[in-house]
PDB file of C-alpha atoms in Angstrom:
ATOM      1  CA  UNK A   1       0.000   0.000   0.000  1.00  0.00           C
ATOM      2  CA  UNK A   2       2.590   2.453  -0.038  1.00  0.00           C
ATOM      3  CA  UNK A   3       3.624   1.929  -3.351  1.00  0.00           C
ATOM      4  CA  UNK A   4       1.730   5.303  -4.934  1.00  0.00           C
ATOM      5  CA  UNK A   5       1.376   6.426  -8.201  1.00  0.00           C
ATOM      6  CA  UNK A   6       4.480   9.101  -8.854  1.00  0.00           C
ATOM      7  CA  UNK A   7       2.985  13.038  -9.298  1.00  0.00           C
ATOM      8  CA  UNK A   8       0.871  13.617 -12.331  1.00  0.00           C
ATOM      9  CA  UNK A   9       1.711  17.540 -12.718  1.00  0.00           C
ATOM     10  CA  UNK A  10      -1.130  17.805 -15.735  1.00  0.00           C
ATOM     11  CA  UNK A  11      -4.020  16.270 -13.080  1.00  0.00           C
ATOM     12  CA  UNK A  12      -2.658  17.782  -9.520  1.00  0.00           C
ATOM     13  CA  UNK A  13      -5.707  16.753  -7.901  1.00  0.00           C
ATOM     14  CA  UNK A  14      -6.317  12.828  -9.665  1.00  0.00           C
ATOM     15  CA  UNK A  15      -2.399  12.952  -8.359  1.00  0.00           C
ATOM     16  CA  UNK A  16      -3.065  14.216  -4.639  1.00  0.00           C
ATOM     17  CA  UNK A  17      -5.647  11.971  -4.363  1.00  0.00           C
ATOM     18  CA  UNK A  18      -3.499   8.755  -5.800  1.00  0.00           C
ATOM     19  CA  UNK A  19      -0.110   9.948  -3.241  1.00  0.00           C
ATOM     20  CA  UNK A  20      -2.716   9.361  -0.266  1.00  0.00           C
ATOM     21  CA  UNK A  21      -5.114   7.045  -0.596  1.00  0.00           C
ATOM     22  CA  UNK A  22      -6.001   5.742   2.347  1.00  0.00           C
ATOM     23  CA  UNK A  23      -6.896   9.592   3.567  1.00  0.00           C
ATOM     24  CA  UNK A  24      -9.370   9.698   0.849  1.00  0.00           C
ATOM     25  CA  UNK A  25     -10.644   6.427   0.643  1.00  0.00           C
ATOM     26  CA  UNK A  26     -11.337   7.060   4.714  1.00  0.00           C
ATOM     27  CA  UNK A  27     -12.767  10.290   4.109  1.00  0.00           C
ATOM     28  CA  UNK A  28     -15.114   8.981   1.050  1.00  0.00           C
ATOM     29  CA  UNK A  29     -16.795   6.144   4.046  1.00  0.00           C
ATOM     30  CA  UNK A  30     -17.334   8.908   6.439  1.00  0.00           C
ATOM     31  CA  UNK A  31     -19.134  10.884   3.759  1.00  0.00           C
ATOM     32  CA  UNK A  32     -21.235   7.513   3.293  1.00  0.00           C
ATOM     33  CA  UNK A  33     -21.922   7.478   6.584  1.00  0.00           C
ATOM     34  CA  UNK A  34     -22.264  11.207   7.881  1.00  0.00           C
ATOM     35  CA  UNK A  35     -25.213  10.776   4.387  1.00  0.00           C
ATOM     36  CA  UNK A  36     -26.990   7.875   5.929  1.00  0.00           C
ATOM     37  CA  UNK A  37     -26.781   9.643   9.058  1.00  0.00           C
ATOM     38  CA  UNK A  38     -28.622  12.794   7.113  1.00  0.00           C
ATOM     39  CA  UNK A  39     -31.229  10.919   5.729  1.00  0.00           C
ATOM     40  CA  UNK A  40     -32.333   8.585   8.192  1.00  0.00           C
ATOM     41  CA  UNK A  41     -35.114   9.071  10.413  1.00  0.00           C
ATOM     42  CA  UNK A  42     -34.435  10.914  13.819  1.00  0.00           C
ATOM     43  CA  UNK A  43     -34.987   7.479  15.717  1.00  0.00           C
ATOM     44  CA  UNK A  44     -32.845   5.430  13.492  1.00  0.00           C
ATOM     45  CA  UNK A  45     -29.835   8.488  13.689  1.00  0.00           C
ATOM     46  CA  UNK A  46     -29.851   7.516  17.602  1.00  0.00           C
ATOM     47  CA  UNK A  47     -29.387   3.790  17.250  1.00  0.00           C
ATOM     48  CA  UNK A  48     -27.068   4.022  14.467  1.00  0.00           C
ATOM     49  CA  UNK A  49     -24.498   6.479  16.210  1.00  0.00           C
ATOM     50  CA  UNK A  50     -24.871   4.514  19.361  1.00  0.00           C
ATOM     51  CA  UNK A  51     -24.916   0.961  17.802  1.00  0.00           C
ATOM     52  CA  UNK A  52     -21.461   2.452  16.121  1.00  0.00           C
ATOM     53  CA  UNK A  53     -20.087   4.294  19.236  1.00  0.00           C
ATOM     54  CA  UNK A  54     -16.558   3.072  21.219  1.00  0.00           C
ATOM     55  CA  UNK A  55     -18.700   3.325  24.497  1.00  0.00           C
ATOM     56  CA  UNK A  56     -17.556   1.011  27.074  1.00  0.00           C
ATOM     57  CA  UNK A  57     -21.609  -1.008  26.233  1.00  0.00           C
ATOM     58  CA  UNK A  58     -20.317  -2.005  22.597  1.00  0.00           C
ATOM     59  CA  UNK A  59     -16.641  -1.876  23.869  1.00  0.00           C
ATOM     60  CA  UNK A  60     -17.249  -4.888  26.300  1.00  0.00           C
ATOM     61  CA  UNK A  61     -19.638  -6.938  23.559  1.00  0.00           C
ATOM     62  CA  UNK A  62     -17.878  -5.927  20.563  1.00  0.00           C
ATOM     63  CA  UNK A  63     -14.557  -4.450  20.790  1.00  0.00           C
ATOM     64  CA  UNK A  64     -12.987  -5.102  17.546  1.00  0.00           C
ATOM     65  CA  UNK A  65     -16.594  -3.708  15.572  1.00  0.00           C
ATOM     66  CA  UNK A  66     -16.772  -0.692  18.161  1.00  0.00           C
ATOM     67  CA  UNK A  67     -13.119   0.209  17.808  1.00  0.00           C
ATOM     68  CA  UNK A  68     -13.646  -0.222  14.227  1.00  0.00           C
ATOM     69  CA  UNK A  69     -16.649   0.888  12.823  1.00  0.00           C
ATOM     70  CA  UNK A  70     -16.320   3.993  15.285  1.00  0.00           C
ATOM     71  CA  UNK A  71     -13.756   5.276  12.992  1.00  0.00           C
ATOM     72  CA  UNK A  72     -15.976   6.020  10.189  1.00  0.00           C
ATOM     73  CA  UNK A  73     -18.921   8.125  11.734  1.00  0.00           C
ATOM     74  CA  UNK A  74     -19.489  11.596  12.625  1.00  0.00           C
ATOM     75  CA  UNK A  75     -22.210  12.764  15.130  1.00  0.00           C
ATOM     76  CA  UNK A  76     -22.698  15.937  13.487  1.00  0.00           C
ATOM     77  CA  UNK A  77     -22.564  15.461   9.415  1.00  0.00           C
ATOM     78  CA  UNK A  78     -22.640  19.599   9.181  1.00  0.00           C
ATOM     79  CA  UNK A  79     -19.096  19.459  10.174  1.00  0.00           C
ATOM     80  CA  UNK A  80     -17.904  16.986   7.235  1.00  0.00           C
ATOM     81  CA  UNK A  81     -16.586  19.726   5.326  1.00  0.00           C
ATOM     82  CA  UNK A  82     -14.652  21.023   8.113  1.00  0.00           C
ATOM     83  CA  UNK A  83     -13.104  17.237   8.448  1.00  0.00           C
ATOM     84  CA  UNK A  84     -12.551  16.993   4.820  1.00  0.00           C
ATOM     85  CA  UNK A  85     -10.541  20.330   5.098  1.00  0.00           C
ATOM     86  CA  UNK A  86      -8.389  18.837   8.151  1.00  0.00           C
ATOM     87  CA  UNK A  87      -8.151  15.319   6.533  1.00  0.00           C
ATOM     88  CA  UNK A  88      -6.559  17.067   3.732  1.00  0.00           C
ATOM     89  CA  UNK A  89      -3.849  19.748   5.592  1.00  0.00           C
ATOM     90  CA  UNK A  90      -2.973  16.933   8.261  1.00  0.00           C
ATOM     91  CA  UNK A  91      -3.734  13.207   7.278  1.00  0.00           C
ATOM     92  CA  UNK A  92      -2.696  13.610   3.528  1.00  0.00           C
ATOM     93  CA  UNK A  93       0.270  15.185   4.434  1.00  0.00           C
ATOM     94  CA  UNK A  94       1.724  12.594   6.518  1.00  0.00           C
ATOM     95  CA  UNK A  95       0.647   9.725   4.284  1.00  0.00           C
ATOM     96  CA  UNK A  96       2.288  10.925   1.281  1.00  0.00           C
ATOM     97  CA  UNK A  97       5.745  11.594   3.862  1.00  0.00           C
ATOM     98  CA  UNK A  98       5.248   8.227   5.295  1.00  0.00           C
ATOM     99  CA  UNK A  99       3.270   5.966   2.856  1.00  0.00           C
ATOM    100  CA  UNK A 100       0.338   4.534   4.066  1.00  0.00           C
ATOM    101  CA  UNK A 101       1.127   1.669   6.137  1.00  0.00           C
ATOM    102  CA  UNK A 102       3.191   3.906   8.454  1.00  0.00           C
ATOM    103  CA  UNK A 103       0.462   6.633   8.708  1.00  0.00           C
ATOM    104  CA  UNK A 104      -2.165   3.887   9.550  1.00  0.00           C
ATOM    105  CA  UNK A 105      -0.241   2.395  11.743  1.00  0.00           C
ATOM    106  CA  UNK A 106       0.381   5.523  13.814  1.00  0.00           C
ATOM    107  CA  UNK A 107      -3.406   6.988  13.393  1.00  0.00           C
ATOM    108  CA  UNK A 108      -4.685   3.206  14.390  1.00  0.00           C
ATOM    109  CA  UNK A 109      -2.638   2.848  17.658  1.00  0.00           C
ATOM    110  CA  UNK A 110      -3.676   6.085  18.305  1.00  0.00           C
ATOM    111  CA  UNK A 111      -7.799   5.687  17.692  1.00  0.00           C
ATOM    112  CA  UNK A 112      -7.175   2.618  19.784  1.00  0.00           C
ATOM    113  CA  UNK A 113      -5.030   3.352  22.708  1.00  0.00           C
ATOM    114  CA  UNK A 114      -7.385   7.073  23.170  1.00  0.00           C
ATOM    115  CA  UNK A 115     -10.593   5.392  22.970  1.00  0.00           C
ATOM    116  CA  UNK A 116      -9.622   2.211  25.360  1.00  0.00           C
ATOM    117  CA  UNK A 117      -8.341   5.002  28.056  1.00  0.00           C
ATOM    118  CA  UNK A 118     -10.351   7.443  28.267  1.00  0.00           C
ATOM    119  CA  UNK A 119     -13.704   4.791  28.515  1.00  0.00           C
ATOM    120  CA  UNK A 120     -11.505   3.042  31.031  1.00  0.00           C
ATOM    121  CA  UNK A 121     -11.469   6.521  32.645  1.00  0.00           C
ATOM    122  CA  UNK A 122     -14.884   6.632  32.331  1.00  0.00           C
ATOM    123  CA  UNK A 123     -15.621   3.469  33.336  1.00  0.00           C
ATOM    124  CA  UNK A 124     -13.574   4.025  36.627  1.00  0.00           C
ATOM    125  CA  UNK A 125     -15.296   7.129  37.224  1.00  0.00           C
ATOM    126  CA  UNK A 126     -19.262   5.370  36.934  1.00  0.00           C
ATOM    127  CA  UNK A 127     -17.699   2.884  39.450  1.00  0.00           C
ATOM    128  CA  UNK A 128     -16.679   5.524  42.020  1.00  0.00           C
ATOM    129  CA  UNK A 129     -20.236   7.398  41.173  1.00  0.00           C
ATOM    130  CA  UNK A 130     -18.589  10.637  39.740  1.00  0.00           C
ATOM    131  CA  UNK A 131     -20.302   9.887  36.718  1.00  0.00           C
ATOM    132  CA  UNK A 132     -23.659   8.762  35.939  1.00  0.00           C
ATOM    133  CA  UNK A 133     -24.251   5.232  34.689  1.00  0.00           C
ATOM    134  CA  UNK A 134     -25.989   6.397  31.835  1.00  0.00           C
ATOM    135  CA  UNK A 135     -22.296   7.145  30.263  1.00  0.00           C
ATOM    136  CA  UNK A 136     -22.011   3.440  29.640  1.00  0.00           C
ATOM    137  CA  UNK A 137     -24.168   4.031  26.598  1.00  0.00           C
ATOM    138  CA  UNK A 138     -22.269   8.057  26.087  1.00  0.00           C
ATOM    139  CA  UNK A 139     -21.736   8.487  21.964  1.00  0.00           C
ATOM    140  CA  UNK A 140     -18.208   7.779  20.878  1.00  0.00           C
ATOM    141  CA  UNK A 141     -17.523   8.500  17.421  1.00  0.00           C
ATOM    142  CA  UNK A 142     -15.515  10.433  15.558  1.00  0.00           C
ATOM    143  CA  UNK A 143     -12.063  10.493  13.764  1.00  0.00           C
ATOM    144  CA  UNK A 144     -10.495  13.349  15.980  1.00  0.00           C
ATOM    145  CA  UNK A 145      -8.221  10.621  17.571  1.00  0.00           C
ATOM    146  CA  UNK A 146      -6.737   9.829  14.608  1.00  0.00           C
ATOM    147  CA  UNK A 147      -6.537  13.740  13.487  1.00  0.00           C
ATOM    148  CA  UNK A 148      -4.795  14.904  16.884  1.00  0.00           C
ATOM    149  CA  UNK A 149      -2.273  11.844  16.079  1.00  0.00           C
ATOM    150  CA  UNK A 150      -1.825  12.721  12.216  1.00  0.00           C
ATOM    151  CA  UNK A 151      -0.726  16.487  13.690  1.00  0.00           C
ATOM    152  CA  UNK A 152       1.620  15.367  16.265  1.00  0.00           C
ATOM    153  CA  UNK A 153       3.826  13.299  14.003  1.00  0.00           C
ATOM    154  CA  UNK A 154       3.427  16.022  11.196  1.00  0.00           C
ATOM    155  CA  UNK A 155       5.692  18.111  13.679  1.00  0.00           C
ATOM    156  CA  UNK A 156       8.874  15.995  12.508  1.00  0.00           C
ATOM    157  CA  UNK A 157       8.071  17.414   8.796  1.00  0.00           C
ATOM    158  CA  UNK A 158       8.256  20.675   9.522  1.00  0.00           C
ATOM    159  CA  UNK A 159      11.276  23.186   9.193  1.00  0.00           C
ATOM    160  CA  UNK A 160      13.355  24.687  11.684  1.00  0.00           C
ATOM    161  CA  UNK A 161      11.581  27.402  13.905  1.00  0.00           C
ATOM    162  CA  UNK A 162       8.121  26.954  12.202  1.00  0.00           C
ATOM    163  CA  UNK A 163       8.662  23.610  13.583  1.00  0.00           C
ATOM    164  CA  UNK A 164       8.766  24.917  17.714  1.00  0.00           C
ATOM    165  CA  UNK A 165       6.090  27.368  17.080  1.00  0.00           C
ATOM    166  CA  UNK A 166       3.652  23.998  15.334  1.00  0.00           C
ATOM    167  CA  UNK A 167       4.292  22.359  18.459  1.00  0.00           C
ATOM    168  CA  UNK A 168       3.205  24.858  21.349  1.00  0.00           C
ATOM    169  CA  UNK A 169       0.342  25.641  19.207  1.00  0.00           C
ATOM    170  CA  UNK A 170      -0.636  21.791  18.786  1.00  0.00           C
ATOM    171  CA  UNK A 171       0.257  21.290  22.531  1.00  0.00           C
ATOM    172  CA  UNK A 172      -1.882  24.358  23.900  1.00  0.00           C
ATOM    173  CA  UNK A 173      -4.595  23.531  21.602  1.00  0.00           C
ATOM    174  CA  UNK A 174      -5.099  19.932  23.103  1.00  0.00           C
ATOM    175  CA  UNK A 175      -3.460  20.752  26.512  1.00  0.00           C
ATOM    176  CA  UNK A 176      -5.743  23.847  27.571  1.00  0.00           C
ATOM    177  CA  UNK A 177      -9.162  21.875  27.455  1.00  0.00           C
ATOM    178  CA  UNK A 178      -7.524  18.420  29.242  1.00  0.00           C
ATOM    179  CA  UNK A 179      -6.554  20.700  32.103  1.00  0.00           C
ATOM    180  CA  UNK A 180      -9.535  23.070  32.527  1.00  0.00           C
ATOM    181  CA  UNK A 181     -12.291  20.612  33.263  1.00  0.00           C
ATOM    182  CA  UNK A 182     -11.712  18.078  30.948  1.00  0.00           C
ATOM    183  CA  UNK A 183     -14.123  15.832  29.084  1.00  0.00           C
ATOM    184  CA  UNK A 184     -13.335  12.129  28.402  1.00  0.00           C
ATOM    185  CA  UNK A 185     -12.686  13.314  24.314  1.00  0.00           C
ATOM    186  CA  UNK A 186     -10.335  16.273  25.811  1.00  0.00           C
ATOM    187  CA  UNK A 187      -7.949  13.212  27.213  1.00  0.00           C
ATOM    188  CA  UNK A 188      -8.494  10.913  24.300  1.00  0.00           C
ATOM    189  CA  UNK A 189      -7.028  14.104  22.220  1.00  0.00           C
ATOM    190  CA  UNK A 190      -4.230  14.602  24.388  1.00  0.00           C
ATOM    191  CA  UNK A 191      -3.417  11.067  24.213  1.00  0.00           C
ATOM    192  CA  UNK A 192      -3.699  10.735  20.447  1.00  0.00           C
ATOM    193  CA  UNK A 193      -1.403  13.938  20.134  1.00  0.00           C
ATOM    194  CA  UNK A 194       1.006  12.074  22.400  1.00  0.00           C
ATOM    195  CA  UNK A 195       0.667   8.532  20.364  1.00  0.00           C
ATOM    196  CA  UNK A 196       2.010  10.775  17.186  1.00  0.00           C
ATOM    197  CA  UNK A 197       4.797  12.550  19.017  1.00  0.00           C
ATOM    198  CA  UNK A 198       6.217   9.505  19.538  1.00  0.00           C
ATOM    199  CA  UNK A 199       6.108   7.689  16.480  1.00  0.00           C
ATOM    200  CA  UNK A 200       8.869   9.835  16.219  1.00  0.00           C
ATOM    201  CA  UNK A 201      10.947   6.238  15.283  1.00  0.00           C
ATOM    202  CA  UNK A 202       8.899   5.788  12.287  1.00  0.00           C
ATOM    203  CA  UNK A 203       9.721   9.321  10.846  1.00  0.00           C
ATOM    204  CA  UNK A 204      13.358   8.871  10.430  1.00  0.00           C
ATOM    205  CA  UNK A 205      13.655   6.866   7.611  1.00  0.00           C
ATOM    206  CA  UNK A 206      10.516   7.299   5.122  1.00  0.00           C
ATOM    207  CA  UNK A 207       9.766   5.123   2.142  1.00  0.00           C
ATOM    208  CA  UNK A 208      11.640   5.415  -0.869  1.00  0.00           C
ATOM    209  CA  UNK A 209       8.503   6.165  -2.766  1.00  0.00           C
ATOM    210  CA  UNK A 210       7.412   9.163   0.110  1.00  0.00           C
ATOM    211  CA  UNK A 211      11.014  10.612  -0.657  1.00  0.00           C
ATOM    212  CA  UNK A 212      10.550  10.631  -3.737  1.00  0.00           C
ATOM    213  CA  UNK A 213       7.147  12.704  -4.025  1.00  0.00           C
ATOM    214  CA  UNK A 214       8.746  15.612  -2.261  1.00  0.00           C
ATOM    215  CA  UNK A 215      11.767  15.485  -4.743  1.00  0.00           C
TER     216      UNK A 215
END
């Protein structure tokens, strides 16, 4: 999978698309889905984002399909566009630097190692009745996990000074809301930022084919 098609200066975007594929075959499902979610009847939207959500009720009956599926839905489908602009200045990036095994791999653990935490948080936090139960059934979806990762490795790609100045931004803009009454997403984020700061490993010696594009 990280063997993509070289630059095709005549069709930039057919050849943006084809140097990240996984980006925009991941942002064509959650257009699928954020649609269904549109069109569906207001009963049917509930079951759907819940039957789909990373909560710690599908977590403990169906981990891999929650941790999955959970991926690929959005709770508000107004804010697709906003995604598809992110997806584009953060995910794209870093699979055309990386190739797409190594940006999956990093945006994965990430998605996976936020969303088991924080419900584990959660989950401790029902048990010592600082949270109702009704969070057992809270909606988890979303790909900010996998954004938040996707911008911490992206760091490692940047020049020089710009590079410092990326980094207290990214920091302050996921560090501010985990330490002024934080939310269960705000330490998922901060987590995910973490998982792509240190993939740091992974950064030093991109694919042939990655170093290539930027030539």
């Amino acid at each position: 999978m990280t063997e993509h098609a070289e630059p095709e200066p005549s069709r930039p975007v057919r050849s943006w698309i084809r140097s990240s594929p996984g980006t925009h075959i991941w942002l064509l499902v959650i257009a699928v889905t954020s649609l269904i979610v549109v069109i569906a009847p207001d009963h049917l939207e509930h079951v759907l984002l819940h039957r789909h959500s990373s909560n710690i009720h599908e977590l403990t009956r169906h981990p891999v399909r929650a941790l999955l599926s959970s991926a690929f839905w959005i709770e508000n489908p107004a804010s697709l566009a906003l995604y598809a602009a992110l997806f584009e200045l953060f995910h794209a990036p870093v699979e055309r630097w990386l190739g797409t095994l190594r940006w999956l791999a990093i945006v994965a653990t990430a998605h996976i190692t936020a969303t088991l935490i924080s419900q584990k948080v959660v989950l401790t936090a029902i048990q010592d009745h600082r949270a109702p139960q009704s969070m057992v059934h809270v909606v988890d979806v979303g790909v900010s996990y996998g954004l938040a990762a996707s911008i911490g490795v992206l760091t490692y790609h940047l020049p020089g000074p710009v590079r410092w100045f990326y980094l207290a931004g990214a920091v302050a803009f996921y560090g501010i809301p985990l330490l002024t009454g934080s939310t269960f997403t705000d330490l998922g984020h901060a987590i995910s930022l973490a998982v792509g700061l240190l993939a740091w490993p992974l950064t030093r010696h991109p694919p042939p084919t990655a170093v290539s594009r930027e030539t």
